[in-house]
PDB file of C-alpha atoms and ligand atoms in Angstrom:
ATOM      1  CA  MET A  26      19.355  -5.531  22.075  1.00 47.00           C
ATOM      2  CA  SER A  27      18.140  -2.812  20.381  1.00 51.00           C
ATOM      3  CA  GLU A  28      20.544  -0.043  18.335  1.00 78.00           C
ATOM      4  CA  ILE A  29      18.162   2.463  18.727  1.00 83.00           C
ATOM      5  CA  PRO A  30      19.761   5.799  17.692  1.00 83.00           C
ATOM      6  CA  PRO A  31      20.925   8.108  19.587  1.00 84.00           C
ATOM      7  CA  PHE A  32      17.564  10.874  20.257  1.00 86.00           C
ATOM      8  CA  GLU A  33      16.255  13.755  21.082  1.00 85.00           C
ATOM      9  CA  ILE A  34      14.103  14.821  24.020  1.00 90.00           C
ATOM     10  CA  ILE A  35      12.217  17.253  24.042  1.00 91.00           C
ATOM     11  CA  ARG A  36      10.467  18.131  27.561  1.00 93.00           C
ATOM     12  CA  ALA A  37       7.068  19.989  27.693  1.00 90.00           C
ATOM     13  CA  SER A  38       4.660  20.506  29.982  1.00 90.00           C
ATOM     14  CA  ARG A  39       2.652  17.037  28.381  1.00 89.00           C
ATOM     15  CA  ARG A  40       0.880  14.284  30.450  1.00 90.00           C
ATOM     16  CA  SER A  41       2.808  11.172  29.134  1.00 92.00           C
ATOM     17  CA  ILE A  42       5.529  10.603  26.436  1.00 93.00           C
ATOM     18  CA  SER A  43       5.120  10.001  23.018  1.00 92.00           C
ATOM     19  CA  ILE A  44       7.672   8.874  20.184  1.00 91.00           C
ATOM     20  CA  GLN A  45       7.567  10.224  16.815  1.00 88.00           C
ATOM     21  CA  ILE A  46       9.769   9.184  13.099  1.00 84.00           C
ATOM     22  CA  SER A  47       9.784  12.470  11.451  1.00 77.00           C
ATOM     23  CA  LYS A  48      11.549  12.955   7.687  1.00 71.00           C
ATOM     24  CA  THR A  49      13.903  15.729   8.983  1.00 71.00           C
ATOM     25  CA  TYR A  50      14.476  15.344  12.193  1.00 74.00           C
ATOM     26  CA  GLY A  51      14.580  10.779  12.561  1.00 80.00           C
ATOM     27  CA  LEU A  52      13.776   9.367  16.192  1.00 87.00           C
ATOM     28  CA  VAL A  53      12.080  13.022  18.703  1.00 88.00           C
ATOM     29  CA  VAL A  54      10.955  11.791  21.681  1.00 92.00           C
ATOM     30  CA  ARG A  55       7.788  14.030  23.548  1.00 93.00           C
ATOM     31  CA  ALA A  56       8.488  14.064  27.340  1.00 94.00           C
ATOM     32  CA  PRO A  57       7.173  16.002  30.622  1.00 94.00           C
ATOM     33  CA  PHE A  58       9.288  18.385  32.872  1.00 93.00           C
ATOM     34  CA  SER A  59       8.430  15.141  35.670  1.00 93.00           C
ATOM     35  CA  VAL A  60       9.363  12.176  34.256  1.00 93.00           C
ATOM     36  CA  PRO A  61      13.253  11.170  34.719  1.00 93.00           C
ATOM     37  CA  GLU A  62      16.020  10.327  31.635  1.00 92.00           C
ATOM     38  CA  ASP A  63      15.765   6.963  32.587  1.00 93.00           C
ATOM     39  CA  ILE A  64      12.306   6.167  32.727  1.00 94.00           C
ATOM     40  CA  ILE A  65      12.446   8.278  28.779  1.00 94.00           C
ATOM     41  CA  HIS A  66      15.437   5.824  27.790  1.00 93.00           C
ATOM     42  CA  ALA A  67      13.326   2.208  29.264  1.00 93.00           C
ATOM     43  CA  PHE A  68      10.403   3.271  27.431  1.00 94.00           C
ATOM     44  CA  VAL A  69      12.272   4.240  24.473  1.00 93.00           C
ATOM     45  CA  ASP A  70      13.481   0.722  24.474  1.00 92.00           C
ATOM     46  CA  ARG A  71      10.457  -1.262  24.954  1.00 93.00           C
ATOM     47  CA  LYS A  72       9.110   0.326  22.346  1.00 92.00           C
ATOM     48  CA  SER A  73      12.183  -0.994  20.076  1.00 91.00           C
ATOM     49  CA  ASP A  74      10.550  -2.897  17.754  1.00 90.00           C
ATOM     50  CA  TRP A  75       8.067  -0.076  16.399  1.00 89.00           C
ATOM     51  CA  ILE A  76      10.913   2.629  16.163  1.00 89.00           C
ATOM     52  CA  MET A  77      13.385  -0.463  14.314  1.00 89.00           C
ATOM     53  CA  LYS A  78      10.123  -0.816  11.945  1.00 86.00           C
ATOM     54  CA  HIS A  79       9.925   2.600  11.040  1.00 85.00           C
ATOM     55  CA  LEU A  80      13.006   3.560  10.507  1.00 85.00           C
ATOM     56  CA  ALA A  81      13.284   0.800   8.783  1.00 83.00           C
ATOM     57  CA  ARG A  82      10.196   2.511   6.049  1.00 81.00           C
ATOM     58  CA  HIS A  83      11.689   5.915   6.294  1.00 79.00           C
ATOM     59  CA  THR A  84      14.657   4.401   4.880  1.00 77.00           C
ATOM     60  CA  GLU A  85      13.191   2.610   2.119  1.00 75.00           C
ATOM     61  CA  GLN A  86      11.099   5.545   1.018  1.00 71.00           C
ATOM     62  CA  ARG A  87      14.068   7.798   0.669  1.00 69.00           C
ATOM     63  CA  GLU A  88      15.967   5.510  -0.419  1.00 68.00           C
ATOM     64  CA  ARG A  89      13.270   5.188  -3.468  1.00 66.00           C
ATOM     65  CA  LYS A  90      12.433   8.209  -4.241  1.00 58.00           C
ATOM     66  CA  ASN A  91      12.873   9.173  -8.090  1.00 60.00           C
ATOM     67  CA  ASN A  92      14.250   5.972  -9.447  1.00 78.00           C
ATOM     68  CA  THR A  93      11.627   3.269  -8.634  1.00 85.00           C
ATOM     69  CA  LEU A  94       8.416   1.563  -9.116  1.00 90.00           C
ATOM     70  CA  TYR A  95       6.352  -1.232  -7.899  1.00 93.00           C
ATOM     71  CA  TYR A  96       3.822  -3.254 -10.005  1.00 94.00           C
ATOM     72  CA  LEU A  97       2.661  -6.246  -9.991  1.00 95.00           C
ATOM     73  CA  GLY A  98       4.596  -6.803  -6.455  1.00 94.00           C
ATOM     74  CA  HIS A  99       8.307  -6.221  -8.264  1.00 92.00           C
ATOM     75  CA  ILE A 100      10.441  -2.986  -8.352  1.00 89.00           C
ATOM     76  CA  TYR A 101      11.302  -1.743 -11.254  1.00 90.00           C
ATOM     77  CA  PRO A 102      13.456   1.122 -11.843  1.00 87.00           C
ATOM     78  CA  PHE A 103      12.131   3.835 -13.673  1.00 83.00           C
ATOM     79  CA  GLU A 104      14.620   6.354 -15.950  1.00 83.00           C
ATOM     80  CA  TYR A 105      13.152   9.928 -17.940  1.00 76.00           C
ATOM     81  CA  ASN A 106      13.448   9.852 -21.395  1.00 75.00           C
ATOM     82  CA  LEU A 107      13.229  14.322 -22.549  1.00 72.00           C
ATOM     83  CA  LEU A 108      10.677  13.440 -25.779  1.00 73.00           C
ATOM     84  CA  GLN A 109       8.449  15.599 -26.783  1.00 70.00           C
ATOM     85  CA  LYS A 110       6.021  13.593 -25.964  1.00 77.00           C
ATOM     86  CA  GLU A 111       4.351  12.547 -22.751  1.00 80.00           C
ATOM     87  CA  THR A 112       3.945   9.186 -22.469  1.00 85.00           C
ATOM     88  CA  VAL A 113       5.017   6.363 -19.280  1.00 87.00           C
ATOM     89  CA  THR A 114       5.865   2.491 -20.699  1.00 87.00           C
ATOM     90  CA  HIS A 115       6.260  -0.953 -19.337  1.00 88.00           C
ATOM     91  CA  SER A 116       8.807  -3.100 -21.183  1.00 85.00           C
ATOM     92  CA  GLY A 117      13.066  -4.326 -21.129  1.00 81.00           C
ATOM     93  CA  GLY A 118      12.281  -5.051 -17.631  1.00 86.00           C
ATOM     94  CA  MET A 119      12.026  -0.871 -16.435  1.00 87.00           C
ATOM     95  CA  PHE A 120       8.980   1.806 -16.656  1.00 86.00           C
ATOM     96  CA  THR A 121      10.355   4.651 -18.709  1.00 84.00           C
ATOM     97  CA  PHE A 122       8.992   8.551 -17.936  1.00 81.00           C
ATOM     98  CA  SER A 123       9.493  10.666 -21.517  1.00 81.00           C
ATOM     99  CA  GLY A 124       8.510  14.260 -21.065  1.00 79.00           C
ATOM    100  CA  LYS A 125       9.938  17.889 -22.337  1.00 72.00           C
ATOM    101  CA  VAL A 126       9.612  19.180 -18.840  1.00 63.00           C
ATOM    102  CA  LYS A 127      10.618  17.462 -16.022  1.00 60.00           C
ATOM    103  CA  ASP A 128       7.403  18.526 -13.849  1.00 63.00           C
ATOM    104  CA  SER A 129       7.030  16.411 -10.608  1.00 64.00           C
ATOM    105  CA  GLY A 130       3.490  17.124 -10.714  1.00 74.00           C
ATOM    106  CA  MET A 131       3.622  15.959 -14.578  1.00 77.00           C
ATOM    107  CA  GLU A 132       5.357  12.440 -13.734  1.00 79.00           C
ATOM    108  CA  GLN A 133       2.830  11.976 -11.511  1.00 83.00           C
ATOM    109  CA  ALA A 134      -0.398  12.447 -13.389  1.00 85.00           C
ATOM    110  CA  ALA A 135       0.827  10.052 -16.516  1.00 86.00           C
ATOM    111  CA  LEU A 136       1.831   7.093 -13.924  1.00 89.00           C
ATOM    112  CA  THR A 137      -1.565   7.860 -12.562  1.00 92.00           C
ATOM    113  CA  ARG A 138      -3.484   7.707 -16.004  1.00 92.00           C
ATOM    114  CA  TRP A 139      -1.331   4.614 -17.078  1.00 93.00           C
ATOM    115  CA  TYR A 140      -1.282   2.347 -13.507  1.00 95.00           C
ATOM    116  CA  ARG A 141      -5.543   3.367 -13.982  1.00 96.00           C
ATOM    117  CA  LYS A 142      -5.081   2.111 -17.090  1.00 95.00           C
ATOM    118  CA  GLN A 143      -3.439  -1.387 -16.221  1.00 96.00           C
ATOM    119  CA  ALA A 144      -5.962  -1.325 -13.278  1.00 97.00           C
ATOM    120  CA  GLN A 145      -8.889  -1.175 -15.104  1.00 97.00           C
ATOM    121  CA  ILE A 146      -7.324  -4.336 -17.881  1.00 97.00           C
ATOM    122  CA  TYR A 147      -5.670  -6.273 -15.107  1.00 97.00           C
ATOM    123  CA  LEU A 148      -9.026  -6.098 -12.203  1.00 98.00           C
ATOM    124  CA  SER A 149     -11.521  -6.366 -14.809  1.00 97.00           C
ATOM    125  CA  GLU A 150      -9.883 -10.317 -15.662  1.00 97.00           C
ATOM    126  CA  ARG A 151      -9.157 -11.247 -12.772  1.00 98.00           C
ATOM    127  CA  VAL A 152     -12.781 -10.119 -11.603  1.00 98.00           C
ATOM    128  CA  TYR A 153     -14.479 -12.002 -14.647  1.00 97.00           C
ATOM    129  CA  HIS A 154     -12.043 -14.979 -13.349  1.00 97.00           C
ATOM    130  CA  PHE A 155     -13.142 -15.797 -10.405  1.00 97.00           C
ATOM    131  CA  SER A 156     -16.883 -14.035 -10.954  1.00 96.00           C
ATOM    132  CA  TRP A 157     -17.638 -17.402 -13.863  1.00 95.00           C
ATOM    133  CA  LYS A 158     -15.479 -19.854 -12.010  1.00 95.00           C
ATOM    134  CA  HIS A 159     -17.360 -19.206  -8.920  1.00 95.00           C
ATOM    135  CA  GLU A 160     -20.918 -17.521  -9.409  1.00 94.00           C
ATOM    136  CA  LEU A 161     -20.285 -14.584  -8.022  1.00 95.00           C
ATOM    137  CA  LYS A 162     -22.014 -11.716  -9.756  1.00 93.00           C
ATOM    138  CA  HIS A 163     -20.880  -8.445  -9.489  1.00 93.00           C
ATOM    139  CA  ARG A 164     -21.986  -5.226 -11.380  1.00 94.00           C
ATOM    140  CA  LYS A 165     -19.228  -2.079 -12.713  1.00 95.00           C
ATOM    141  CA  ILE A 166     -15.751  -2.759 -11.577  1.00 97.00           C
ATOM    142  CA  ARG A 167     -14.394   1.094 -11.163  1.00 96.00           C
ATOM    143  CA  ILE A 168     -10.913   2.290 -10.785  1.00 97.00           C
ATOM    144  CA  THR A 169     -10.676   4.331  -7.922  1.00 95.00           C
ATOM    145  CA  SER A 170      -7.519   6.828  -5.884  1.00 92.00           C
ATOM    146  CA  ALA A 171      -8.620   5.285  -2.593  1.00 89.00           C
ATOM    147  CA  VAL A 172      -5.348   5.568  -0.201  1.00 86.00           C
ATOM    148  CA  THR A 173      -7.046   3.995   2.883  1.00 84.00           C
ATOM    149  CA  ARG A 174      -8.420   0.741   1.127  1.00 90.00           C
ATOM    150  CA  TRP A 175      -7.673  -1.804  -0.626  1.00 95.00           C
ATOM    151  CA  GLY A 176     -11.031  -2.484  -1.972  1.00 95.00           C
ATOM    152  CA  SER A 177     -14.842  -2.192  -1.565  1.00 96.00           C
ATOM    153  CA  CYS A 178     -18.332  -3.363  -3.346  1.00 95.00           C
ATOM    154  CA  ASN A 179     -21.100  -1.465  -2.857  1.00 94.00           C
ATOM    155  CA  GLY A 180     -24.712  -2.673  -2.097  1.00 95.00           C
ATOM    156  CA  HIS A 181     -25.579  -3.007  -5.903  1.00 96.00           C
ATOM    157  CA  ASN A 182     -22.497  -4.781  -6.028  1.00 96.00           C
ATOM    158  CA  ASP A 183     -20.423  -2.062  -7.668  1.00 97.00           C
ATOM    159  CA  LEU A 184     -16.949  -3.619  -7.120  1.00 97.00           C
ATOM    160  CA  ASN A 185     -14.291  -0.790  -6.423  1.00 97.00           C
ATOM    161  CA  PHE A 186      -9.944  -0.790  -6.803  1.00 97.00           C
ATOM    162  CA  PRO A 187      -7.958   1.942  -5.866  1.00 96.00           C
ATOM    163  CA  TRP A 188      -4.702   1.560  -8.725  1.00 96.00           C
ATOM    164  CA  ARG A 189      -2.353   1.678  -6.509  1.00 95.00           C
ATOM    165  CA  LEU A 190      -3.881  -1.854  -5.698  1.00 97.00           C
ATOM    166  CA  LEU A 191      -1.681  -3.300  -9.109  1.00 97.00           C
ATOM    167  CA  MET A 192       1.598  -2.227  -7.286  1.00 96.00           C
ATOM    168  CA  ALA A 193       1.331  -4.949  -5.192  1.00 96.00           C
ATOM    169  CA  PRO A 194       1.808  -9.390  -5.912  1.00 97.00           C
ATOM    170  CA  LYS A 195      -0.310 -10.969  -7.950  1.00 97.00           C
ATOM    171  CA  GLU A 196      -1.724 -12.880  -5.251  1.00 97.00           C
ATOM    172  CA  ILE A 197      -2.538 -10.019  -3.053  1.00 97.00           C
ATOM    173  CA  ILE A 198      -4.817  -8.965  -5.346  1.00 98.00           C
ATOM    174  CA  ASP A 199      -6.375 -11.787  -6.260  1.00 98.00           C
ATOM    175  CA  TYR A 200      -7.311 -11.951  -2.492  1.00 98.00           C
ATOM    176  CA  VAL A 201      -9.182  -8.453  -2.754  1.00 98.00           C
ATOM    177  CA  VAL A 202     -10.762  -9.092  -6.067  1.00 98.00           C
ATOM    178  CA  VAL A 203     -11.869 -12.295  -3.936  1.00 98.00           C
ATOM    179  CA  HIS A 204     -12.497  -9.940  -1.384  1.00 97.00           C
ATOM    180  CA  GLU A 205     -15.020  -7.784  -2.849  1.00 97.00           C
ATOM    181  CA  LEU A 206     -16.239 -10.618  -4.980  1.00 98.00           C
ATOM    182  CA  SER A 207     -17.102 -12.255  -1.302  1.00 98.00           C
ATOM    183  CA  HIS A 208     -19.840  -9.450  -0.082  1.00 97.00           C
ATOM    184  CA  THR A 209     -21.402  -9.925  -3.149  1.00 97.00           C
ATOM    185  CA  VAL A 210     -23.863 -12.315  -1.467  1.00 97.00           C
ATOM    186  CA  HIS A 211     -22.459 -11.084   1.954  1.00 96.00           C
ATOM    187  CA  LYS A 212     -21.734  -7.630   2.995  1.00 95.00           C
ATOM    188  CA  ASN A 213     -20.254  -8.079   6.136  1.00 95.00           C
ATOM    189  CA  HIS A 214     -17.432  -9.969   7.212  1.00 96.00           C
ATOM    190  CA  SER A 215     -19.720 -12.674   9.197  1.00 97.00           C
ATOM    191  CA  LYS A 216     -17.993 -16.328   9.676  1.00 97.00           C
ATOM    192  CA  TYR A 217     -20.017 -17.169   6.293  1.00 97.00           C
ATOM    193  CA  PHE A 218     -17.522 -14.516   4.252  1.00 97.00           C
ATOM    194  CA  TRP A 219     -14.712 -15.672   5.234  1.00 98.00           C
ATOM    195  CA  ASN A 220     -15.604 -19.425   5.014  1.00 98.00           C
ATOM    196  CA  LEU A 221     -16.902 -18.059   0.820  1.00 98.00           C
ATOM    197  CA  VAL A 222     -13.094 -16.434   0.585  1.00 98.00           C
ATOM    198  CA  GLU A 223     -11.429 -19.347   2.400  1.00 98.00           C
ATOM    199  CA  SER A 224     -13.127 -21.942  -0.056  1.00 98.00           C
ATOM    200  CA  ILE A 225     -11.496 -19.812  -3.412  1.00 98.00           C
ATOM    201  CA  ILE A 226      -8.230 -18.411  -1.982  1.00 97.00           C
ATOM    202  CA  PRO A 227      -7.540 -20.932   1.072  1.00 97.00           C
ATOM    203  CA  ASP A 228      -4.055 -19.180   2.588  1.00 96.00           C
ATOM    204  CA  TRP A 229      -6.503 -15.741   2.256  1.00 97.00           C
ATOM    205  CA  LYS A 230      -5.137 -14.562   6.792  1.00 97.00           C
ATOM    206  CA  ALA A 231      -1.529 -14.637   5.352  1.00 97.00           C
ATOM    207  CA  HIS A 232      -2.637 -12.163   2.645  1.00 97.00           C
ATOM    208  CA  ARG A 233      -4.660  -9.803   4.478  1.00 96.00           C
ATOM    209  CA  ARG A 234      -2.020  -9.996   7.458  1.00 95.00           C
ATOM    210  CA  TYR A 235       0.634  -8.717   4.363  1.00 95.00           C
ATOM    211  CA  LEU A 236      -2.077  -5.798   3.051  1.00 94.00           C
ATOM    212  CA  LYS A 237      -1.964  -4.782   6.780  1.00 91.00           C
ATOM    213  CA  GLU A 238       1.839  -4.713   7.057  1.00 88.00           C
ATOM    214  CA  GLU A 239       3.479  -3.995   3.340  1.00 89.00           C
ATOM    215  CA  GLY A 240       0.375  -1.841   1.843  1.00 90.00           C
ATOM    216  CA  TRP A 241       1.866   0.696   3.300  1.00 86.00           C
ATOM    217  CA  ARG A 242       5.055   0.330   0.143  1.00 86.00           C
ATOM    218  CA  TYR A 243       2.754   0.672  -2.565  1.00 89.00           C
ATOM    219  CA  ALA A 244       2.251   4.427  -3.289  1.00 83.00           C
ATOM    220  CA  LEU A 245       4.330   6.000  -5.988  1.00 81.00           C
ATOM    221  CA  PRO A 246       7.279   7.323  -4.621  1.00 75.00           C
ATOM    222  CA  LYS A 247       7.915  11.516  -4.307  1.00 68.00           C
ATOM    223  CA  PHE A 248       9.228  13.396  -7.271  1.00 63.00           C
TER     224      PHE A 248
HETATM  225 ZN1   ZN B  12     -14.619  -6.744   2.980  1.00 88.45          ZN
END
């Protein structure tokens, strides 16, 4: 049986039942005036897997607020240090943000700069590792702020990766790097493309699924 928490049903002049999970109100179900309650409950029961998954995400996001960061697939505590100089350091198994004023915009900006710099260093090394080993020729490596994609390769074989990719585990990063490098040969997702990816990363399917299902984790917490 599902353990769906109690929810509010909002009646409205609409055509279908909708389920919404909001930060403030939790689970909210909207339904047309004409649909009986038992039908609504049966509908919600059928969606219980989806509901439980999304409620768990919200809980994790709330609990992560302010005090943890992902880096190369590991989660680290994050602390403030009220000093004059604004820096981000990652050592001794934790992140420390130093800054004079505890200002959320400042933390976001400093962390973004830190991840960008690490991403440039780490991803360049991984790109060169695979391009040398498998003779895949690329041009520039750019670090972007993209939030909806994990990488791209343009017509000139410039590779783009978002800095938040650095939050993901190393094997996932390698998959993304190989995926984009393989686009230097095949500008599509044909079977030839996937054969090339598979010859380098045999587990690519699991990694691709992981990014789809778990990728939402790899974002800065809300400050
Ligand atoms: Zn692709």
